[in-house]
PDB file of C-alpha atoms in Angstrom:
ATOM      1  CA  MET A   1      78.360 144.512 111.359  1.00 76.00           C
ATOM      2  CA  ASP A   2      79.591 141.811 109.000  1.00 87.00           C
ATOM      3  CA  GLU A   3      79.405 138.163 108.076  1.00 94.00           C
ATOM      4  CA  TYR A   4      81.338 135.900 105.758  1.00 95.00           C
ATOM      5  CA  VAL A   5      79.588 135.113 102.476  1.00 97.00           C
ATOM      6  CA  GLY A   6      78.663 131.443 102.141  1.00 96.00           C
ATOM      7  CA  LEU A   7      79.558 130.369 105.680  1.00 96.00           C
ATOM      8  CA  PRO A   8      76.552 128.893 107.522  1.00 96.00           C
ATOM      9  CA  GLU A   9      75.443 130.885 110.595  1.00 94.00           C
ATOM     10  CA  ALA A  10      76.062 127.804 112.765  1.00 95.00           C
ATOM     11  CA  HIS A  11      79.666 127.427 111.554  1.00 97.00           C
ATOM     12  CA  PRO A  12      81.990 128.033 114.519  1.00 96.00           C
ATOM     13  CA  GLN A  13      83.856 130.762 112.602  1.00 95.00           C
ATOM     14  CA  SER A  14      80.803 132.713 111.429  1.00 95.00           C
ATOM     15  CA  TYR A  15      80.329 136.095 113.059  1.00 91.00           C
ATOM     16  CA  HIS A  16      76.860 134.983 114.116  1.00 93.00           C
ATOM     17  CA  SER A  17      78.455 132.164 116.134  1.00 94.00           C
ATOM     18  CA  TYR A  18      81.280 134.355 117.406  1.00 91.00           C
ATOM     19  CA  MET A  19      78.932 137.044 118.691  1.00 90.00           C
ATOM     20  CA  ARG A  20      76.628 134.457 120.242  1.00 93.00           C
ATOM     21  CA  ARG A  21      79.501 132.763 122.132  1.00 94.00           C
ATOM     22  CA  ASN A  22      81.207 135.963 123.199  1.00 90.00           C
ATOM     23  CA  LEU A  23      78.340 138.374 123.849  1.00 91.00           C
ATOM     24  CA  PHE A  24      74.729 137.401 123.189  1.00 92.00           C
ATOM     25  CA  ASP A  25      74.798 134.284 125.390  1.00 94.00           C
ATOM     26  CA  HIS A  26      75.977 136.481 128.260  1.00 94.00           C
ATOM     27  CA  VAL A  27      73.489 139.363 128.104  1.00 93.00           C
ATOM     28  CA  ASP A  28      69.735 139.633 128.382  1.00 91.00           C
ATOM     29  CA  ILE A  29      68.671 140.240 124.778  1.00 89.00           C
ATOM     30  CA  ARG A  30      66.019 138.644 122.611  1.00 90.00           C
ATOM     31  CA  ASP A  31      67.167 136.958 119.411  1.00 90.00           C
ATOM     32  CA  SER A  32      64.657 139.138 117.561  1.00 87.00           C
ATOM     33  CA  ASN A  33      66.700 142.182 118.648  1.00 85.00           C
ATOM     34  CA  ILE A  34      69.982 140.969 117.163  1.00 88.00           C
ATOM     35  CA  ASP A  35      70.800 141.994 113.600  1.00 87.00           C
ATOM     36  CA  ILE A  36      73.848 140.703 111.746  1.00 90.00           C
ATOM     37  CA  PRO A  37      73.961 140.658 107.931  1.00 92.00           C
ATOM     38  CA  ASN A  38      72.971 137.401 106.260  1.00 95.00           C
ATOM     39  CA  GLY A  39      76.026 135.914 104.549  1.00 95.00           C
ATOM     40  CA  ASN A  40      73.804 133.378 102.796  1.00 96.00           C
ATOM     41  CA  ALA A  41      71.235 135.742 101.327  1.00 96.00           C
ATOM     42  CA  SER A  42      69.788 134.794  97.967  1.00 96.00           C
ATOM     43  CA  ASN A  43      69.941 138.460  96.891  1.00 96.00           C
ATOM     44  CA  PHE A  44      72.884 140.347  98.404  1.00 94.00           C
ATOM     45  CA  HIS A  45      71.857 143.673  96.903  1.00 93.00           C
ATOM     46  CA  GLN A  46      68.496 143.429  98.674  1.00 95.00           C
ATOM     47  CA  GLU A  47      70.118 142.149 101.896  1.00 93.00           C
ATOM     48  CA  CYS A  48      72.361 145.220 101.980  1.00 92.00           C
ATOM     49  CA  LEU A  49      69.443 147.576 101.334  1.00 92.00           C
ATOM     50  CA  ASP A  50      67.383 145.846 104.052  1.00 93.00           C
ATOM     51  CA  TYR A  51      70.241 146.126 106.564  1.00 90.00           C
ATOM     52  CA  GLU A  52      70.612 149.837 105.817  1.00 88.00           C
ATOM     53  CA  GLY A  53      66.847 150.170 106.256  1.00 91.00           C
ATOM     54  CA  LYS A  54      67.030 148.564 109.718  1.00 88.00           C
ATOM     55  CA  ILE A  55      69.724 151.004 110.774  1.00 85.00           C
ATOM     56  CA  ALA A  56      67.611 153.940 109.610  1.00 87.00           C
ATOM     57  CA  GLU A  57      64.405 152.497 111.105  1.00 88.00           C
ATOM     58  CA  PHE A  58      65.974 152.277 114.557  1.00 84.00           C
ATOM     59  CA  GLY A  59      67.387 155.790 114.357  1.00 84.00           C
ATOM     60  CA  GLY A  60      71.023 154.904 113.889  1.00 81.00           C
ATOM     61  CA  ILE A  61      73.663 153.034 115.798  1.00 76.00           C
ATOM     62  CA  ASP A  62      74.271 153.561 119.507  1.00 73.00           C
ATOM     63  CA  LEU A  63      77.159 151.192 120.088  1.00 71.00           C
ATOM     64  CA  PHE A  64      79.246 149.658 117.337  1.00 71.00           C
ATOM     65  CA  PHE A  65      81.471 146.632 118.115  1.00 69.00           C
ATOM     66  CA  SER A  66      84.154 145.977 115.560  1.00 73.00           C
ATOM     67  CA  GLY A  67      87.497 144.300 115.210  1.00 73.00           C
ATOM     68  CA  VAL A  68      90.664 146.045 114.087  1.00 76.00           C
ATOM     69  CA  GLY A  69      92.729 143.874 111.793  1.00 73.00           C
ATOM     70  CA  HIS A  70      96.451 143.419 111.290  1.00 71.00           C
ATOM     71  CA  ASP A  71      96.674 146.164 108.673  1.00 68.00           C
ATOM     72  CA  GLY A  72      94.280 148.603 110.370  1.00 70.00           C
ATOM     73  CA  ASP A  73      91.183 147.299 108.641  1.00 70.00           C
ATOM     74  CA  ILE A  74      87.984 147.822 110.606  1.00 73.00           C
ATOM     75  CA  ALA A  75      85.868 144.670 110.732  1.00 73.00           C
ATOM     76  CA  LEU A  76      86.057 143.223 107.213  1.00 76.00           C
ATOM     77  CA  ASN A  77      86.481 146.582 105.493  1.00 71.00           C
ATOM     78  CA  VAL A  78      89.875 146.009 103.925  1.00 70.00           C
ATOM     79  CA  ALA A  79      92.434 148.791 103.649  1.00 67.00           C
ATOM     80  CA  GLY A  80      91.408 151.199 100.925  1.00 69.00           C
ATOM     81  CA  SER A  81      87.653 150.848 101.534  1.00 71.00           C
ATOM     82  CA  SER A  82      85.883 154.159 101.268  1.00 71.00           C
ATOM     83  CA  PRO A  83      84.986 155.583 104.687  1.00 67.00           C
ATOM     84  CA  ARG A  84      81.653 156.635 103.146  1.00 70.00           C
ATOM     85  CA  SER A  85      80.750 153.144 101.948  1.00 74.00           C
ATOM     86  CA  ARG A  86      77.674 151.435 103.299  1.00 82.00           C
ATOM     87  CA  THR A  87      76.519 147.831 103.630  1.00 87.00           C
ATOM     88  CA  ARG A  88      77.869 145.821 100.693  1.00 89.00           C
ATOM     89  CA  VAL A  89      79.669 142.628  99.674  1.00 91.00           C
ATOM     90  CA  GLN A  90      83.419 143.128 100.129  1.00 89.00           C
ATOM     91  CA  LYS A  91      86.120 140.990  98.479  1.00 90.00           C
ATOM     92  CA  LEU A  92      88.703 140.112 101.123  1.00 89.00           C
ATOM     93  CA  ASN A  93      92.331 140.763 100.274  1.00 87.00           C
ATOM     94  CA  GLN A  94      95.021 138.094 100.602  1.00 90.00           C
ATOM     95  CA  GLN A  95      96.392 139.638 103.811  1.00 87.00           C
ATOM     96  CA  THR A  96      92.995 139.353 105.498  1.00 87.00           C
ATOM     97  CA  ILE A  97      92.522 135.786 104.256  1.00 92.00           C
ATOM     98  CA  ALA A  98      96.001 134.818 105.470  1.00 92.00           C
ATOM     99  CA  ALA A  99      95.418 136.460 108.879  1.00 89.00           C
ATOM    100  CA  ASN A 100      92.047 134.724 109.301  1.00 90.00           C
ATOM    101  CA  ALA A 101      93.410 131.314 108.293  1.00 95.00           C
ATOM    102  CA  ARG A 102      94.324 130.779 111.969  1.00 94.00           C
ATOM    103  CA  PHE A 103      90.585 130.483 112.659  1.00 94.00           C
ATOM    104  CA  PHE A 104      90.273 127.775 109.995  1.00 96.00           C
ATOM    105  CA  ASP A 105      92.978 125.386 111.238  1.00 96.00           C
ATOM    106  CA  GLY A 106      95.632 127.395 109.403  1.00 96.00           C
ATOM    107  CA  ASP A 107      94.079 126.588 106.026  1.00 97.00           C
ATOM    108  CA  GLY A 108      93.638 129.794 104.012  1.00 95.00           C
ATOM    109  CA  SER A 109      91.702 127.881 101.363  1.00 96.00           C
ATOM    110  CA  GLN A 110      88.893 127.428 103.923  1.00 97.00           C
ATOM    111  CA  VAL A 111      88.554 131.168 104.595  1.00 96.00           C
ATOM    112  CA  PRO A 112      85.658 132.719 102.665  1.00 97.00           C
ATOM    113  CA  THR A 113      86.823 135.210 100.044  1.00 96.00           C
ATOM    114  CA  HIS A 114      83.940 137.677 100.509  1.00 95.00           C
ATOM    115  CA  ALA A 115      81.917 139.170 103.351  1.00 92.00           C
ATOM    116  CA  VAL A 116      78.820 141.293 103.777  1.00 93.00           C
ATOM    117  CA  THR A 117      80.085 144.294 105.709  1.00 87.00           C
ATOM    118  CA  GLU A 118      79.200 147.865 106.473  1.00 80.00           C
ATOM    119  CA  ARG A 119      81.119 150.943 107.425  1.00 67.00           C
ATOM    120  CA  ARG A 120      80.230 154.317 108.824  1.00 58.00           C
ATOM    121  CA  ASP A 121      82.306 157.423 109.247  1.00 53.00           C
ATOM    122  CA  GLY A 122      81.690 159.810 112.109  1.00 46.00           C
ATOM    123  CA  ARG A 123      80.277 162.565 109.900  1.00 40.00           C
ATOM    124  CA  THR A 124      77.663 160.512 108.086  1.00 39.00           C
ATOM    125  CA  ARG A 125      76.741 157.837 110.614  1.00 46.00           C
ATOM    126  CA  PRO A 126      73.158 158.054 111.723  1.00 47.00           C
ATOM    127  CA  ARG A 127      73.692 158.091 115.466  1.00 46.00           C
ATOM    128  CA  ARG A 128      71.661 159.138 118.457  1.00 48.00           C
ATOM    129  CA  ARG A 129      74.367 158.729 121.061  1.00 47.00           C
ATOM    130  CA  GLY A 130      77.071 156.225 121.783  1.00 45.00           C
ATOM    131  CA  SER A 131      80.460 155.088 120.670  1.00 45.00           C
ATOM    132  CA  ASP A 132      82.501 152.799 118.460  1.00 46.00           C
ATOM    133  CA  CYS A 133      84.328 149.999 120.259  1.00 46.00           C
ATOM    134  CA  GLY A 134      87.242 148.599 118.274  1.00 48.00           C
ATOM    135  CA  VAL A 135      88.849 145.383 119.434  1.00 47.00           C
ATOM    136  CA  PRO A 136      92.358 144.899 118.024  1.00 45.00           C
ATOM    137  CA  ASP A 137      93.246 141.699 116.240  1.00 47.00           C
ATOM    138  CA  GLN A 138      95.894 139.798 118.225  1.00 47.00           C
ATOM    139  CA  SER A 139      98.355 140.375 115.406  1.00 45.00           C
ATOM    140  CA  ALA A 140      97.618 144.112 115.151  1.00 44.00           C
ATOM    141  CA  ARG A 141     100.404 146.505 115.997  1.00 44.00           C
ATOM    142  CA  ILE A 142      99.247 149.042 118.570  1.00 40.00           C
ATOM    143  CA  PRO A 143     101.755 151.837 119.269  1.00 41.00           C
ATOM    144  CA  GLN A 144     102.850 151.661 122.913  1.00 42.00           C
ATOM    145  CA  ASP A 145     102.808 155.445 123.281  1.00 39.00           C
ATOM    146  CA  ARG A 146      99.238 155.776 122.032  1.00 36.00           C
ATOM    147  CA  GLU A 147      97.203 157.918 124.391  1.00 39.00           C
ATOM    148  CA  HIS A 148      94.112 156.191 125.763  1.00 38.00           C
ATOM    149  CA  HIS A 149      90.804 158.014 125.315  1.00 37.00           C
ATOM    150  CA  PRO A 150      87.835 156.320 127.008  1.00 38.00           C
ATOM    151  CA  SER A 151      84.771 156.058 124.793  1.00 35.00           C
ATOM    152  CA  PRO A 152      81.566 157.664 126.022  1.00 37.00           C
ATOM    153  CA  ILE A 153      78.895 155.091 126.765  1.00 36.00           C
ATOM    154  CA  ALA A 154      75.206 155.785 126.354  1.00 35.00           C
ATOM    155  CA  ASP A 155      73.470 156.586 129.638  1.00 36.00           C
ATOM    156  CA  LYS A 156      70.798 153.946 129.009  1.00 37.00           C
ATOM    157  CA  PRO A 157      71.507 150.466 127.646  1.00 42.00           C
ATOM    158  CA  SER A 158      70.190 149.658 124.218  1.00 43.00           C
ATOM    159  CA  ASP A 159      67.811 146.749 123.773  1.00 46.00           C
ATOM    160  CA  ARG A 160      68.788 146.182 120.137  1.00 47.00           C
ATOM    161  CA  LEU A 161      72.180 145.160 118.754  1.00 48.00           C
ATOM    162  CA  ILE A 162      73.024 145.655 115.102  1.00 49.00           C
TER     163      ILE A 162
END
């Protein structure tokens, strides 16, 4: 769903590396079926258009893994991002940079200031079936009285992860 701008894919804090360590290395999926935006694209406008094209080509998104940040941001869509926005380069706010500094040895100056990210709202998301899966940031405040609603899972596993 997103990637820091300018951080090499092999960097331990890139989302490519994170997803590889925490998911892709543990499931049976071909590398050719994994799509994460390129944070080192030579033309970000074209990269964003291409990513949108992949989503449309595959008929939408079945299962969407995202993180929920300290201020309610979803993935790297900072608070105030339009829910109708699509794949784009997003400038990270100081709160997000400060929160992510813990992944860069506490040094906020090492945190990239921009990310390629995308966002979908439930009314406009091209979707065949499936669910969003948000994973709260460790520093996120989750109300204790929040009612739990299980997410519906597609009846057949997908062979492509975007």
